[in-house]
Amino acid sequence: MEGTFEPEIIVFACHYCAYAAADLAGSMRLQYPSNIRMIKLPCTGKLEVIHLLRAIEAGADGVYAAGCLEGECHYLKGNLWARKRVNHVKDLLAEMGIEPERVEMYNMSSAEGAKFAAAATEFTQRIKELGPNPVKREGVSPHAAAREALGGVAMPDEPLASAAAIVEEGHAE
Ligand code: FES
């Protein structure tokens, strides 16, 4: 199973830092797994427990929030609230018999393209080792479910052209 399992991972990314870091990773020609699907947020402080749970319930194999460095959130404590919510979801998952390691919080600046790529790589490997989400269901899109749960909080997807080119074609423009 481990050899063929390609996890579906949802990333709730602050547009000030992680989303920009992903773009930078692309322009630096850094590779990272194409397993991650990003949802852009104005700040990870907008992320509620229910959004994380909804993604897991809809079958995401792993979910993480990627916010600004501590002390650098544009809304002061948004990323600290996000970390608390992630930790709370870890506790809830453990109570439900689901591995708490399926949820995580990372912090990075917009200048840390390498850190973005490393987080995506480390987390994807972690989920590959855990195996599929036990509540995965056919025909349900975790990305769509998480977006729907977020409603107007989620920002429109912006294609990360350079990163996508690297993942899919092995080179950048
Ligand atoms: Fe980036 Fe708050 S503005 S996490």
JSON list of C-alpha atoms and ligand atoms in Angstrom, two decimals:
[
{"chain": "A", "resi": 1, "resn": "MET", "atom": "CA", "xyz": [0.00, 0.00, 0.00]},
{"chain": "A", "resi": 2, "resn": "GLU", "atom": "CA", "xyz": [2.73, 2.44, 1.00]},
{"chain": "A", "resi": 3, "resn": "GLY", "atom": "CA", "xyz": [4.43, 2.21, -2.38]},
{"chain": "A", "resi": 4, "resn": "THR", "atom": "CA", "xyz": [1.35, 3.17, -4.40]},
{"chain": "A", "resi": 5, "resn": "PHE", "atom": "CA", "xyz": [-0.60, 5.32, -1.97]},
{"chain": "A", "resi": 6, "resn": "GLU", "atom": "CA", "xyz": [-0.71, 8.96, -3.10]},
{"chain": "A", "resi": 7, "resn": "PRO", "atom": "CA", "xyz": [-2.28, 10.98, -0.30]},
{"chain": "A", "resi": 8, "resn": "GLU", "atom": "CA", "xyz": [-4.66, 13.84, -0.82]},
{"chain": "A", "resi": 9, "resn": "ILE", "atom": "CA", "xyz": [-3.50, 16.74, 1.34]},
{"chain": "A", "resi": 10, "resn": "ILE", "atom": "CA", "xyz": [-5.26, 20.03, 1.95]},
{"chain": "A", "resi": 11, "resn": "VAL", "atom": "CA", "xyz": [-3.17, 23.08, 2.87]},
{"chain": "A", "resi": 12, "resn": "PHE", "atom": "CA", "xyz": [-4.82, 26.13, 4.39]},
{"chain": "A", "resi": 13, "resn": "ALA", "atom": "CA", "xyz": [-2.30, 28.77, 3.42]},
{"chain": "A", "resi": 14, "resn": "CYS", "atom": "CA", "xyz": [-2.09, 32.39, 4.53]},
{"chain": "A", "resi": 15, "resn": "HIS", "atom": "CA", "xyz": [-1.69, 34.54, 1.43]},
{"chain": "A", "resi": 16, "resn": "TYR", "atom": "CA", "xyz": [0.87, 36.80, 3.12]},
{"chain": "A", "resi": 17, "resn": "CYS", "atom": "CA", "xyz": [3.37, 34.01, 3.73]},
{"chain": "A", "resi": 18, "resn": "ALA", "atom": "CA", "xyz": [2.83, 30.38, 2.71]},
{"chain": "A", "resi": 19, "resn": "TYR", "atom": "CA", "xyz": [1.04, 31.13, -0.54]},
{"chain": "A", "resi": 20, "resn": "ALA", "atom": "CA", "xyz": [3.77, 33.54, -1.53]},
{"chain": "A", "resi": 21, "resn": "ALA", "atom": "CA", "xyz": [6.42, 31.08, -0.33]},
{"chain": "A", "resi": 22, "resn": "ALA", "atom": "CA", "xyz": [4.90, 28.42, -2.60]},
{"chain": "A", "resi": 23, "resn": "ASP", "atom": "CA", "xyz": [5.24, 30.78, -5.55]},
{"chain": "A", "resi": 24, "resn": "LEU", "atom": "CA", "xyz": [8.81, 31.50, -4.55]},
{"chain": "A", "resi": 25, "resn": "ALA", "atom": "CA", "xyz": [9.55, 27.78, -4.28]},
{"chain": "A", "resi": 26, "resn": "GLY", "atom": "CA", "xyz": [8.38, 27.49, -7.85]},
{"chain": "A", "resi": 27, "resn": "SER", "atom": "CA", "xyz": [10.53, 30.28, -9.14]},
{"chain": "A", "resi": 28, "resn": "MET", "atom": "CA", "xyz": [13.50, 28.84, -7.22]},
{"chain": "A", "resi": 29, "resn": "ARG", "atom": "CA", "xyz": [12.85, 25.57, -9.07]},
{"chain": "A", "resi": 30, "resn": "LEU", "atom": "CA", "xyz": [12.39, 23.70, -5.82]},
{"chain": "A", "resi": 31, "resn": "GLN", "atom": "CA", "xyz": [10.35, 20.56, -6.17]},
{"chain": "A", "resi": 32, "resn": "TYR", "atom": "CA", "xyz": [7.69, 19.46, -3.74]},
{"chain": "A", "resi": 33, "resn": "PRO", "atom": "CA", "xyz": [5.01, 16.76, -3.93]},
{"chain": "A", "resi": 34, "resn": "SER", "atom": "CA", "xyz": [1.97, 17.47, -6.08]},
{"chain": "A", "resi": 35, "resn": "ASN", "atom": "CA", "xyz": [-0.18, 15.78, -3.42]},
{"chain": "A", "resi": 36, "resn": "ILE", "atom": "CA", "xyz": [-0.94, 19.10, -1.76]},
{"chain": "A", "resi": 37, "resn": "ARG", "atom": "CA", "xyz": [-3.89, 21.25, -2.74]},
{"chain": "A", "resi": 38, "resn": "MET", "atom": "CA", "xyz": [-3.89, 24.75, -1.38]},
{"chain": "A", "resi": 39, "resn": "ILE", "atom": "CA", "xyz": [-6.72, 26.92, -0.17]},
{"chain": "A", "resi": 40, "resn": "LYS", "atom": "CA", "xyz": [-5.72, 30.54, 0.21]},
{"chain": "A", "resi": 41, "resn": "LEU", "atom": "CA", "xyz": [-6.82, 32.42, 3.33]},
{"chain": "A", "resi": 42, "resn": "PRO", "atom": "CA", "xyz": [-6.39, 36.06, 4.31]},
{"chain": "A", "resi": 43, "resn": "CYS", "atom": "CA", "xyz": [-4.86, 34.78, 7.60]},
{"chain": "A", "resi": 44, "resn": "THR", "atom": "CA", "xyz": [-4.75, 31.37, 9.29]},
{"chain": "A", "resi": 45, "resn": "GLY", "atom": "CA", "xyz": [-6.66, 33.00, 12.14]},
{"chain": "A", "resi": 46, "resn": "LYS", "atom": "CA", "xyz": [-9.73, 32.59, 9.92]},
{"chain": "A", "resi": 47, "resn": "LEU", "atom": "CA", "xyz": [-9.37, 28.84, 10.14]},
{"chain": "A", "resi": 48, "resn": "GLU", "atom": "CA", "xyz": [-11.83, 27.24, 12.55]},
{"chain": "A", "resi": 49, "resn": "VAL", "atom": "CA", "xyz": [-11.87, 23.76, 14.03]},
{"chain": "A", "resi": 50, "resn": "ILE", "atom": "CA", "xyz": [-14.85, 22.86, 11.87]},
{"chain": "A", "resi": 51, "resn": "HIS", "atom": "CA", "xyz": [-12.93, 23.64, 8.65]},
{"chain": "A", "resi": 52, "resn": "LEU", "atom": "CA", "xyz": [-10.13, 21.25, 9.57]},
{"chain": "A", "resi": 53, "resn": "LEU", "atom": "CA", "xyz": [-12.59, 18.55, 10.64]},
{"chain": "A", "resi": 54, "resn": "ARG", "atom": "CA", "xyz": [-14.65, 18.98, 7.49]},
{"chain": "A", "resi": 55, "resn": "ALA", "atom": "CA", "xyz": [-11.61, 18.33, 5.32]},
{"chain": "A", "resi": 56, "resn": "ILE", "atom": "CA", "xyz": [-10.80, 15.16, 7.27]},
{"chain": "A", "resi": 57, "resn": "GLU", "atom": "CA", "xyz": [-14.43, 14.05, 7.28]},
{"chain": "A", "resi": 58, "resn": "ALA", "atom": "CA", "xyz": [-14.53, 14.50, 3.51]},
{"chain": "A", "resi": 59, "resn": "GLY", "atom": "CA", "xyz": [-11.56, 12.15, 3.22]},
{"chain": "A", "resi": 60, "resn": "ALA", "atom": "CA", "xyz": [-8.42, 14.27, 3.16]},
{"chain": "A", "resi": 61, "resn": "ASP", "atom": "CA", "xyz": [-5.54, 12.02, 4.18]},
{"chain": "A", "resi": 62, "resn": "GLY", "atom": "CA", "xyz": [-3.78, 14.95, 5.81]},
{"chain": "A", "resi": 63, "resn": "VAL", "atom": "CA", "xyz": [-4.44, 18.62, 6.44]},
{"chain": "A", "resi": 64, "resn": "TYR", "atom": "CA", "xyz": [-2.16, 21.42, 7.49]},
{"chain": "A", "resi": 65, "resn": "ALA", "atom": "CA", "xyz": [-2.26, 25.12, 8.10]},
{"chain": "A", "resi": 66, "resn": "ALA", "atom": "CA", "xyz": [0.65, 27.26, 6.95]},
{"chain": "A", "resi": 67, "resn": "GLY", "atom": "CA", "xyz": [0.80, 30.67, 8.55]},
{"chain": "A", "resi": 68, "resn": "CYS", "atom": "CA", "xyz": [3.16, 33.54, 9.14]},
{"chain": "A", "resi": 69, "resn": "LEU", "atom": "CA", "xyz": [6.04, 33.29, 11.59]},
{"chain": "A", "resi": 70, "resn": "GLU", "atom": "CA", "xyz": [5.03, 33.76, 15.20]},
{"chain": "A", "resi": 71, "resn": "GLY", "atom": "CA", "xyz": [5.08, 37.48, 15.96]},
{"chain": "A", "resi": 72, "resn": "GLU", "atom": "CA", "xyz": [4.62, 38.35, 12.27]},
{"chain": "A", "resi": 73, "resn": "CYS", "atom": "CA", "xyz": [0.92, 37.67, 11.70]},
{"chain": "A", "resi": 74, "resn": "HIS", "atom": "CA", "xyz": [-0.66, 40.70, 10.05]},
{"chain": "A", "resi": 75, "resn": "TYR", "atom": "CA", "xyz": [-3.60, 40.30, 12.40]},
{"chain": "A", "resi": 76, "resn": "LEU", "atom": "CA", "xyz": [-1.30, 39.93, 15.43]},
{"chain": "A", "resi": 77, "resn": "LYS", "atom": "CA", "xyz": [-2.43, 36.60, 16.88]},
{"chain": "A", "resi": 78, "resn": "GLY", "atom": "CA", "xyz": [-4.18, 34.84, 13.99]},
{"chain": "A", "resi": 79, "resn": "ASN", "atom": "CA", "xyz": [-1.44, 32.25, 13.61]},
{"chain": "A", "resi": 80, "resn": "LEU", "atom": "CA", "xyz": [-1.38, 31.61, 17.36]},
{"chain": "A", "resi": 81, "resn": "TRP", "atom": "CA", "xyz": [-5.12, 30.97, 17.31]},
{"chain": "A", "resi": 82, "resn": "ALA", "atom": "CA", "xyz": [-4.63, 28.66, 14.32]},
{"chain": "A", "resi": 83, "resn": "ARG", "atom": "CA", "xyz": [-2.03, 26.62, 16.20]},
{"chain": "A", "resi": 84, "resn": "LYS", "atom": "CA", "xyz": [-4.39, 26.27, 19.16]},
{"chain": "A", "resi": 85, "resn": "ARG", "atom": "CA", "xyz": [-7.17, 25.09, 16.86]},
{"chain": "A", "resi": 86, "resn": "VAL", "atom": "CA", "xyz": [-4.88, 22.62, 15.12]},
{"chain": "A", "resi": 87, "resn": "ASN", "atom": "CA", "xyz": [-3.84, 21.23, 18.50]},
{"chain": "A", "resi": 88, "resn": "HIS", "atom": "CA", "xyz": [-7.48, 20.98, 19.53]},
{"chain": "A", "resi": 89, "resn": "VAL", "atom": "CA", "xyz": [-8.28, 19.06, 16.34]},
{"chain": "A", "resi": 90, "resn": "LYS", "atom": "CA", "xyz": [-5.38, 16.71, 17.08]},
{"chain": "A", "resi": 91, "resn": "ASP", "atom": "CA", "xyz": [-7.02, 15.93, 20.45]},
{"chain": "A", "resi": 92, "resn": "LEU", "atom": "CA", "xyz": [-10.42, 15.40, 18.83]},
{"chain": "A", "resi": 93, "resn": "LEU", "atom": "CA", "xyz": [-8.98, 13.07, 16.21]},
{"chain": "A", "resi": 94, "resn": "ALA", "atom": "CA", "xyz": [-7.19, 11.05, 18.86]},
{"chain": "A", "resi": 95, "resn": "GLU", "atom": "CA", "xyz": [-10.48, 10.66, 20.72]},
{"chain": "A", "resi": 96, "resn": "MET", "atom": "CA", "xyz": [-12.09, 9.42, 17.50]},
{"chain": "A", "resi": 97, "resn": "GLY", "atom": "CA", "xyz": [-9.32, 6.89, 16.91]},
{"chain": "A", "resi": 98, "resn": "ILE", "atom": "CA", "xyz": [-7.81, 8.80, 13.97]},
{"chain": "A", "resi": 99, "resn": "GLU", "atom": "CA", "xyz": [-4.08, 9.58, 14.02]},
{"chain": "A", "resi": 100, "resn": "PRO", "atom": "CA", "xyz": [-3.57, 13.18, 15.27]},
{"chain": "A", "resi": 101, "resn": "GLU", "atom": "CA", "xyz": [-0.48, 13.42, 13.04]},
{"chain": "A", "resi": 102, "resn": "ARG", "atom": "CA", "xyz": [-2.84, 13.87, 10.09]},
{"chain": "A", "resi": 103, "resn": "VAL", "atom": "CA", "xyz": [-3.19, 17.52, 11.11]},
{"chain": "A", "resi": 104, "resn": "GLU", "atom": "CA", "xyz": [-0.33, 19.99, 11.51]},
{"chain": "A", "resi": 105, "resn": "MET", "atom": "CA", "xyz": [0.62, 23.65, 11.67]},
{"chain": "A", "resi": 106, "resn": "TYR", "atom": "CA", "xyz": [3.66, 25.18, 9.98]},
{"chain": "A", "resi": 107, "resn": "ASN", "atom": "CA", "xyz": [4.99, 28.72, 10.17]},
{"chain": "A", "resi": 108, "resn": "MET", "atom": "CA", "xyz": [7.07, 30.43, 7.51]},
{"chain": "A", "resi": 109, "resn": "SER", "atom": "CA", "xyz": [7.71, 33.78, 5.89]},
{"chain": "A", "resi": 110, "resn": "SER", "atom": "CA", "xyz": [7.04, 34.70, 2.28]},
{"chain": "A", "resi": 111, "resn": "ALA", "atom": "CA", "xyz": [10.82, 34.57, 1.72]},
{"chain": "A", "resi": 112, "resn": "GLU", "atom": "CA", "xyz": [11.08, 30.93, 2.76]},
{"chain": "A", "resi": 113, "resn": "GLY", "atom": "CA", "xyz": [10.38, 29.04, -0.42]},
{"chain": "A", "resi": 114, "resn": "ALA", "atom": "CA", "xyz": [12.69, 26.25, 0.71]},
{"chain": "A", "resi": 115, "resn": "LYS", "atom": "CA", "xyz": [10.83, 25.93, 4.00]},
{"chain": "A", "resi": 116, "resn": "PHE", "atom": "CA", "xyz": [7.54, 25.67, 2.12]},
{"chain": "A", "resi": 117, "resn": "ALA", "atom": "CA", "xyz": [8.91, 22.89, -0.07]},
{"chain": "A", "resi": 118, "resn": "ALA", "atom": "CA", "xyz": [10.43, 21.11, 2.96]},
{"chain": "A", "resi": 119, "resn": "ALA", "atom": "CA", "xyz": [7.14, 21.26, 4.90]},
{"chain": "A", "resi": 120, "resn": "ALA", "atom": "CA", "xyz": [5.18, 19.88, 1.94]},
{"chain": "A", "resi": 121, "resn": "THR", "atom": "CA", "xyz": [7.72, 17.10, 1.46]},
{"chain": "A", "resi": 122, "resn": "GLU", "atom": "CA", "xyz": [7.95, 16.20, 5.15]},
{"chain": "A", "resi": 123, "resn": "PHE", "atom": "CA", "xyz": [4.19, 16.18, 5.65]},
{"chain": "A", "resi": 124, "resn": "THR", "atom": "CA", "xyz": [3.49, 14.16, 2.51]},
{"chain": "A", "resi": 125, "resn": "GLN", "atom": "CA", "xyz": [6.03, 11.55, 3.60]},
{"chain": "A", "resi": 126, "resn": "ARG", "atom": "CA", "xyz": [4.45, 11.44, 7.05]},
{"chain": "A", "resi": 127, "resn": "ILE", "atom": "CA", "xyz": [1.00, 10.80, 5.58]},
{"chain": "A", "resi": 128, "resn": "LYS", "atom": "CA", "xyz": [2.34, 8.18, 3.18]},
{"chain": "A", "resi": 129, "resn": "GLU", "atom": "CA", "xyz": [3.68, 6.31, 6.20]},
{"chain": "A", "resi": 130, "resn": "LEU", "atom": "CA", "xyz": [0.33, 6.63, 8.02]},
{"chain": "A", "resi": 131, "resn": "GLY", "atom": "CA", "xyz": [-1.66, 5.35, 5.03]},
{"chain": "A", "resi": 132, "resn": "PRO", "atom": "CA", "xyz": [-5.10, 6.44, 3.84]},
{"chain": "A", "resi": 133, "resn": "ASN", "atom": "CA", "xyz": [-7.60, 8.30, 6.00]},
{"chain": "A", "resi": 134, "resn": "PRO", "atom": "CA", "xyz": [-9.85, 5.57, 7.47]},
{"chain": "A", "resi": 135, "resn": "VAL", "atom": "CA", "xyz": [-12.98, 7.64, 6.79]},
{"chain": "A", "resi": 136, "resn": "LYS", "atom": "CA", "xyz": [-12.19, 8.22, 3.11]},
{"chain": "A", "resi": 137, "resn": "ARG", "atom": "CA", "xyz": [-15.20, 7.96, 0.82]},
{"chain": "A", "resi": 138, "resn": "GLU", "atom": "CA", "xyz": [-15.44, 7.55, -2.93]},
{"chain": "A", "resi": 139, "resn": "GLY", "atom": "CA", "xyz": [-16.65, 10.54, -4.91]},
{"chain": "A", "resi": 140, "resn": "VAL", "atom": "CA", "xyz": [-16.16, 13.16, -2.18]},
{"chain": "A", "resi": 141, "resn": "SER", "atom": "CA", "xyz": [-13.68, 15.98, -2.79]},
{"chain": "A", "resi": 142, "resn": "PRO", "atom": "CA", "xyz": [-11.98, 17.14, 0.42]},
{"chain": "A", "resi": 143, "resn": "HIS", "atom": "CA", "xyz": [-10.81, 20.30, -1.33]},
{"chain": "A", "resi": 144, "resn": "ALA", "atom": "CA", "xyz": [-14.34, 21.21, -2.42]},
{"chain": "A", "resi": 145, "resn": "ALA", "atom": "CA", "xyz": [-15.76, 20.29, 0.99]},
{"chain": "A", "resi": 146, "resn": "ALA", "atom": "CA", "xyz": [-13.21, 22.45, 2.82]},
{"chain": "A", "resi": 147, "resn": "ARG", "atom": "CA", "xyz": [-13.81, 25.36, 0.46]},
{"chain": "A", "resi": 148, "resn": "GLU", "atom": "CA", "xyz": [-17.54, 25.06, 0.95]},
{"chain": "A", "resi": 149, "resn": "ALA", "atom": "CA", "xyz": [-17.14, 24.99, 4.74]},
{"chain": "A", "resi": 150, "resn": "LEU", "atom": "CA", "xyz": [-15.03, 28.14, 4.58]},
{"chain": "A", "resi": 151, "resn": "GLY", "atom": "CA", "xyz": [-17.62, 29.96, 2.47]},
{"chain": "A", "resi": 152, "resn": "GLY", "atom": "CA", "xyz": [-16.54, 33.49, 1.66]},
{"chain": "A", "resi": 153, "resn": "VAL", "atom": "CA", "xyz": [-13.47, 33.26, 3.89]},
{"chain": "A", "resi": 154, "resn": "ALA", "atom": "CA", "xyz": [-11.46, 31.35, 1.29]},
{"chain": "A", "resi": 155, "resn": "MET", "atom": "CA", "xyz": [-9.80, 33.55, -1.29]},
{"chain": "A", "resi": 156, "resn": "PRO", "atom": "CA", "xyz": [-10.00, 32.70, -5.00]},
{"chain": "A", "resi": 157, "resn": "ASP", "atom": "CA", "xyz": [-7.46, 30.16, -6.23]},
{"chain": "A", "resi": 158, "resn": "GLU", "atom": "CA", "xyz": [-4.57, 31.71, -8.07]},
{"chain": "A", "resi": 159, "resn": "PRO", "atom": "CA", "xyz": [-2.64, 29.28, -10.18]},
{"chain": "A", "resi": 160, "resn": "LEU", "atom": "CA", "xyz": [0.94, 28.94, -8.96]},
{"chain": "A", "resi": 161, "resn": "ALA", "atom": "CA", "xyz": [2.17, 28.72, -12.52]},
{"chain": "A", "resi": 162, "resn": "SER", "atom": "CA", "xyz": [5.85, 28.30, -11.89]},
{"chain": "A", "resi": 163, "resn": "ALA", "atom": "CA", "xyz": [5.39, 25.66, -9.20]},
{"chain": "A", "resi": 164, "resn": "ALA", "atom": "CA", "xyz": [2.89, 23.73, -11.30]},
{"chain": "A", "resi": 165, "resn": "ALA", "atom": "CA", "xyz": [5.31, 23.74, -14.21]},
{"chain": "A", "resi": 166, "resn": "ILE", "atom": "CA", "xyz": [8.01, 22.21, -12.07]},
{"chain": "A", "resi": 167, "resn": "VAL", "atom": "CA", "xyz": [5.78, 19.51, -10.62]},
{"chain": "A", "resi": 168, "resn": "GLU", "atom": "CA", "xyz": [4.19, 18.54, -13.89]},
{"chain": "A", "resi": 169, "resn": "GLU", "atom": "CA", "xyz": [6.96, 19.10, -16.41]},
{"chain": "A", "resi": 170, "resn": "GLY", "atom": "CA", "xyz": [10.16, 18.98, -14.41]},
{"chain": "A", "resi": 171, "resn": "HIS", "atom": "CA", "xyz": [11.24, 22.48, -15.37]},
{"chain": "A", "resi": 172, "resn": "ALA", "atom": "CA", "xyz": [10.17, 26.08, -14.94]},
{"chain": "A", "resi": 173, "resn": "GLU", "atom": "CA", "xyz": [9.40, 28.72, -17.50]},
{"chain": "B", "resi": 1, "resn": "FES", "atom": "FE1", "xyz": [-0.45, 35.31, 7.95]},
{"chain": "B", "resi": 1, "resn": "FES", "atom": "FE2", "xyz": [-2.06, 35.86, 10.02]},
{"chain": "B", "resi": 1, "resn": "FES", "atom": "S1", "xyz": [-1.54, 37.13, 8.38]},
{"chain": "B", "resi": 1, "resn": "FES", "atom": "S2", "xyz": [-1.06, 33.98, 9.53]}
]
